[in-house]
Every structure is written in C-alpha cells, then in structure tokens.
Amino acid sequence: MMRGMFDAHVLKVLISTPSDTSEEVAEVTKAIHDWNADRAENAQTILLPRFWKAHAVPAAGAGGQTVIDSQLVDDADIVLAIFDSRLGKATDDAVSGTAHEIDRAIGSGKPVHVWFSTEDVPHDVDVQELTRLRKFKSDLSKRALHGEYNSPSDLSFKVRSAVEADVHNAEHGKVTVKRLGEHAKPRVHVIKSREQVGFDSKGAPKFRTRAAVVLENKSDSVTAENLTINFGELDEWVMRQNADPLDLPPDAPLRWGLMLAFGSPDQTVVKFQWDEGGEQHSFEQPLTV
C-alpha cells in the first residue's frame, strides 16, 4: 500500500574529503540514504548527501575551491570530513581543500564531524602525504574532537550516529513543530583572501591576508527585522560604520571588513536578536576566524 506524503525539513550533508576515499564516500552516502529510509518520516527530516565530484557545477571566473565554497560548503547544514591516507592539495589559506572546508564550516557555526582512518596504509602510500596528514591530525586534536574508523562500514555506523544527534540538536528542535523557512536565520562566516604586496630582499613574493565577515539570512522567505548583531570579543575588530538595527531579507548578504592583527581574537560567540511580526527571536553562533 502506498504511504502518504509527509512534510519534512531538508538538511544538506556535505561529504568533504580528499581523493583517496571513494569507498568511504559510497558507504557514507548509503548510510545517509539508509537513515532516510528508517527515520525520515518519523523525524520529518530528509538528509541530502552532497559531494563535490557529483554535485559541484563547473563555473568559470573563480577558482575551484571558491566554486565549491559557494555551491556546497556555504549551503551545507552538516559537514562530514573524512581522511584516509592523504591530506589533499593545499589552498591559499589552508593545508588542504578539506581542511579549508572544515575551518569555513566551523566558522559559520555548522555541525562538523571529522574522522581519520586507522586501517593499514597501502603499500604504495605517499609517505610525504601521510606525514602531512598526521601533522594535520595532531594540530586538529588541539582544537577539536575528532573520530576514527577501522573500515568503511565502521565509518557508516558512526556517521549515522552523528547525523542522528545533529537532527535531534537542530535549532528548529522537534521537527514535527516547525517547517523549514518559518523563521529568519541570520548567520555569519569569515572569508579570507591573499594578495601580493611586493617582494622581500631575496626577490620572493610577499603576501598579506585580507578578511571579511559576511552576514546572510539563510531563510527561504522570512526577513529578520530590527536585527542587531553582537560579535562579542571580535566586535571592535569588525569594520562596520555602526551597530544600528537593520532589516535583513533572504538573499541580501552584507559584508564588513575584518581586521587581522596581533592580539585579535581567533574565536568568539556572535549573538543575534531580531523581530518577526512583533515577536522577538535570538540566536547564538560560535565563530572561528
């Protein structure tokens, strides 16, 4: 007998990983589809797996990572990062594309889960890549809790547990109560770029990093009225003319310069307050620079 239709939130799950994890990506994608089959109707939530090789649309005029950021990373609700024996190609601002995506997602307050393989390394492993990966793992462990997996099937089990927790902890609470897009969703994230500023005494190019804070309303249709933003410890480093309340409709991002200097904090909690039809709402978002 055909089951009836049901209303559901759609949460986009980005699978972020270097190029040596095709088996893991297949298992994680299957795990997400299995979760949907078992839990979607009761939880009124559908998880949509997304992976750059399958879902990034080729676009000219921007670097590959910039395209992936705009199409997949910034639009994701949950990020799953997976490492086997490679770290991946470095970007302008991070040791690899996946590392960049982890930092960008954490900075915008998304749930991020990172796993490293404990399987035996292949006999033809790239030793330099493995060394880079182990250093990254060590550095990451100082600022985040990561997980490990001993097989793709073990990883799929852990992914299901992680996304179940994310659905339970989602800001809309019990998904049977609210529909996606009922409320405004003000969010901020930090973007960085490098520009050449000359050459050193040996003729090597010198660079400086520019940063900005981007404010967006992730709602489909609801404006955040009389929105105020407190950047906490980062407030004096954000270059906005004033902190007066503003109306922020969907699809109308704002950008402010962000000073990076000695003593500037590398993380903060951003506090939002706004109105919707006379009803006040608030939200707090961790932000990493």
Short mmCIF file of C-alpha atoms in Angstrom, two decimals, residues 52-223:
data_model
loop_
_atom_site.label_atom_id
_atom_site.label_comp_id
_atom_site.label_asym_id
_atom_site.label_seq_id
_atom_site.Cartn_x
_atom_site.Cartn_y
_atom_site.Cartn_z
CA TRP A 52 31.86 17.84 -4.90
CA LYS A 53 32.58 15.31 -7.65
CA ALA A 54 28.87 14.63 -8.09
CA HIS A 55 27.24 17.94 -7.20
CA ALA A 56 29.59 20.87 -7.91
CA VAL A 57 28.62 22.61 -11.16
CA PRO A 58 31.57 23.75 -13.31
CA ALA A 59 31.83 27.55 -13.37
CA ALA A 60 34.31 29.93 -14.96
CA GLY A 61 35.65 33.11 -13.41
CA ALA A 62 36.58 31.71 -10.00
CA GLY A 63 38.98 29.16 -8.52
CA GLY A 64 37.80 25.61 -7.93
CA GLN A 65 37.69 25.97 -4.15
CA THR A 66 35.74 29.22 -4.42
CA VAL A 67 33.15 27.46 -6.57
CA ILE A 68 32.88 24.56 -4.12
CA ASP A 69 32.54 27.01 -1.22
CA SER A 70 29.70 28.93 -2.84
CA GLN A 71 27.82 25.91 -4.20
CA LEU A 72 28.32 23.34 -1.45
CA VAL A 73 30.16 24.44 1.71
CA ASP A 74 28.23 27.62 2.48
CA ASP A 75 24.93 25.93 1.63
CA ALA A 76 25.54 22.85 3.79
CA ASP A 77 23.74 22.22 7.07
CA ILE A 78 26.10 19.44 8.24
CA VAL A 79 29.70 18.68 7.19
CA LEU A 80 31.29 15.23 7.35
CA ALA A 81 35.07 15.27 6.78
CA ILE A 82 36.91 12.01 6.12
CA PHE A 83 40.63 11.27 5.81
CA ASP A 84 42.29 8.01 4.81
CA SER A 85 45.99 8.33 3.89
CA ARG A 86 46.03 11.67 2.05
CA LEU A 87 45.58 15.26 3.21
CA GLY A 88 45.00 16.71 -0.26
CA LYS A 89 46.14 19.73 -2.23
CA ALA A 90 46.79 22.94 -0.31
CA THR A 91 44.67 26.06 -0.88
CA ASP A 92 45.66 29.71 -0.47
CA ASP A 93 44.56 29.73 3.17
CA ALA A 94 44.73 26.13 4.39
CA VAL A 95 46.86 22.99 4.20
CA SER A 96 44.23 21.31 2.00
CA GLY A 97 40.82 21.84 0.46
CA THR A 98 39.16 19.61 3.05
CA ALA A 99 40.96 21.45 5.88
CA HIS A 100 39.73 24.74 4.40
CA GLU A 101 36.15 23.42 4.28
CA ILE A 102 36.36 22.24 7.90
CA ASP A 103 37.50 25.68 9.09
CA ARG A 104 34.94 27.51 6.95
CA ALA A 105 32.09 25.34 8.21
CA ILE A 106 33.17 25.64 11.85
CA GLY A 107 33.47 29.40 11.41
CA SER A 108 29.87 29.63 10.24
CA GLY A 109 28.53 27.56 13.12
CA LYS A 110 27.70 24.35 11.25
CA PRO A 111 27.95 20.89 12.86
CA VAL A 112 31.25 19.42 11.64
CA HIS A 113 32.38 15.82 12.19
CA VAL A 114 35.90 14.67 11.29
CA TRP A 115 37.12 11.08 11.08
CA PHE A 116 40.56 9.61 10.38
CA SER A 117 41.20 6.06 9.18
CA THR A 118 43.08 3.60 11.39
CA GLU A 119 43.25 0.98 8.62
CA ASP A 120 46.63 -0.34 7.46
CA VAL A 121 48.13 2.06 4.96
CA PRO A 122 48.55 0.78 1.39
CA HIS A 123 51.98 -0.48 0.36
CA ASP A 124 52.31 2.31 -2.21
CA VAL A 125 51.34 5.09 0.18
CA ASP A 126 52.73 8.56 -0.48
CA VAL A 127 54.91 8.99 2.60
CA GLN A 128 55.02 12.78 2.26
CA GLU A 129 51.23 12.97 2.11
CA LEU A 130 50.90 10.64 5.09
CA THR A 131 53.30 12.83 7.08
CA ARG A 132 51.29 15.96 6.22
CA LEU A 133 48.08 14.19 7.22
CA ARG A 134 49.46 13.08 10.58
CA LYS A 135 50.64 16.60 11.36
CA PHE A 136 47.22 17.99 10.47
CA LYS A 137 45.56 15.38 12.69
CA SER A 138 47.84 16.36 15.57
CA ASP A 139 47.14 20.06 15.07
CA LEU A 140 43.38 19.48 14.80
CA SER A 141 43.32 17.45 18.02
CA LYS A 142 44.42 20.57 19.91
CA ARG A 143 41.24 22.46 18.98
CA ALA A 144 38.61 19.86 18.10
CA LEU A 145 37.46 16.35 18.96
CA HIS A 146 37.84 14.01 16.01
CA GLY A 147 36.85 10.39 15.49
CA GLU A 148 38.47 7.33 13.93
CA TYR A 149 37.20 4.41 11.86
CA ASN A 150 38.71 1.00 11.11
CA SER A 151 36.70 0.22 7.96
CA PRO A 152 34.18 1.93 5.66
CA SER A 153 31.35 0.00 7.31
CA ASP A 154 32.53 1.14 10.74
CA LEU A 155 32.53 4.71 9.42
CA SER A 156 28.98 4.37 8.09
CA PHE A 157 27.75 3.33 11.55
CA LYS A 158 29.44 6.33 13.15
CA VAL A 159 28.04 8.68 10.52
CA ARG A 160 24.51 7.51 11.27
CA SER A 161 25.03 8.18 14.97
CA ALA A 162 26.43 11.65 14.23
CA VAL A 163 23.63 12.78 11.93
CA GLU A 164 21.02 11.40 14.32
CA ALA A 165 22.49 13.65 17.03
CA ASP A 166 22.53 16.60 14.62
CA VAL A 167 18.87 16.15 13.75
CA HIS A 168 18.00 15.90 17.44
CA ASN A 169 20.00 19.03 18.26
CA ALA A 170 18.88 21.07 15.25
CA GLU A 171 17.88 24.64 16.10
CA HIS A 172 14.31 24.04 14.98
CA GLY A 173 14.01 21.46 17.76
CA LYS A 174 11.42 18.76 17.24
CA VAL A 175 10.97 18.74 13.51
CA THR A 176 7.27 17.99 13.83
CA VAL A 177 6.78 21.50 15.24
CA LYS A 178 8.33 23.82 12.67
CA ARG A 179 8.69 23.89 8.93
CA LEU A 180 11.96 24.83 7.27
CA GLY A 181 11.93 28.55 6.47
CA GLU A 182 9.32 29.63 9.02
CA HIS A 183 11.86 31.84 10.78
CA ALA A 184 14.69 34.08 9.72
CA LYS A 185 18.15 32.50 10.00
CA PRO A 186 20.83 35.18 10.38
CA ARG A 187 24.30 33.66 10.15
CA VAL A 188 27.84 34.96 9.71
CA HIS A 189 31.02 33.44 8.33
CA VAL A 190 34.55 34.68 7.73
CA ILE A 191 36.15 34.74 4.29
CA LYS A 192 39.87 35.29 3.66
CA SER A 193 41.95 36.06 0.61
CA ARG A 194 45.65 36.55 -0.04
CA GLU A 195 47.10 39.36 -2.12
CA GLN A 196 50.66 40.04 -3.15
CA VAL A 197 52.12 43.22 -1.64
CA GLY A 198 55.60 43.19 -3.13
CA PHE A 199 58.81 41.22 -2.79
CA ASP A 200 61.25 40.54 0.01
CA SER A 201 65.00 41.22 -0.12
CA LYS A 202 65.60 37.90 -1.88
CA GLY A 203 63.03 38.59 -4.59
CA ALA A 204 60.40 36.21 -3.24
CA PRO A 205 56.80 37.48 -3.35
CA LYS A 206 55.31 38.81 -0.11
CA PHE A 207 51.63 38.34 0.71
CA ARG A 208 49.11 39.67 3.16
CA THR A 209 45.78 38.21 4.17
CA ARG A 210 42.56 40.17 3.94
CA ALA A 211 39.48 39.04 5.85
CA ALA A 212 35.81 39.95 5.93
CA VAL A 213 32.71 38.95 7.84
CA VAL A 214 29.71 38.02 5.69
CA LEU A 215 26.20 38.27 7.17
CA GLU A 216 23.43 36.29 5.48
CA ASN A 217 19.82 35.33 6.16
CA LYS A 218 19.55 31.61 5.37
CA SER A 219 15.76 31.64 5.48
CA ASP A 220 13.81 30.89 2.33
CA SER A 221 11.31 33.72 2.80
CA VAL A 222 11.37 35.45 6.20
CA THR A 223 13.08 38.81 6.85
#
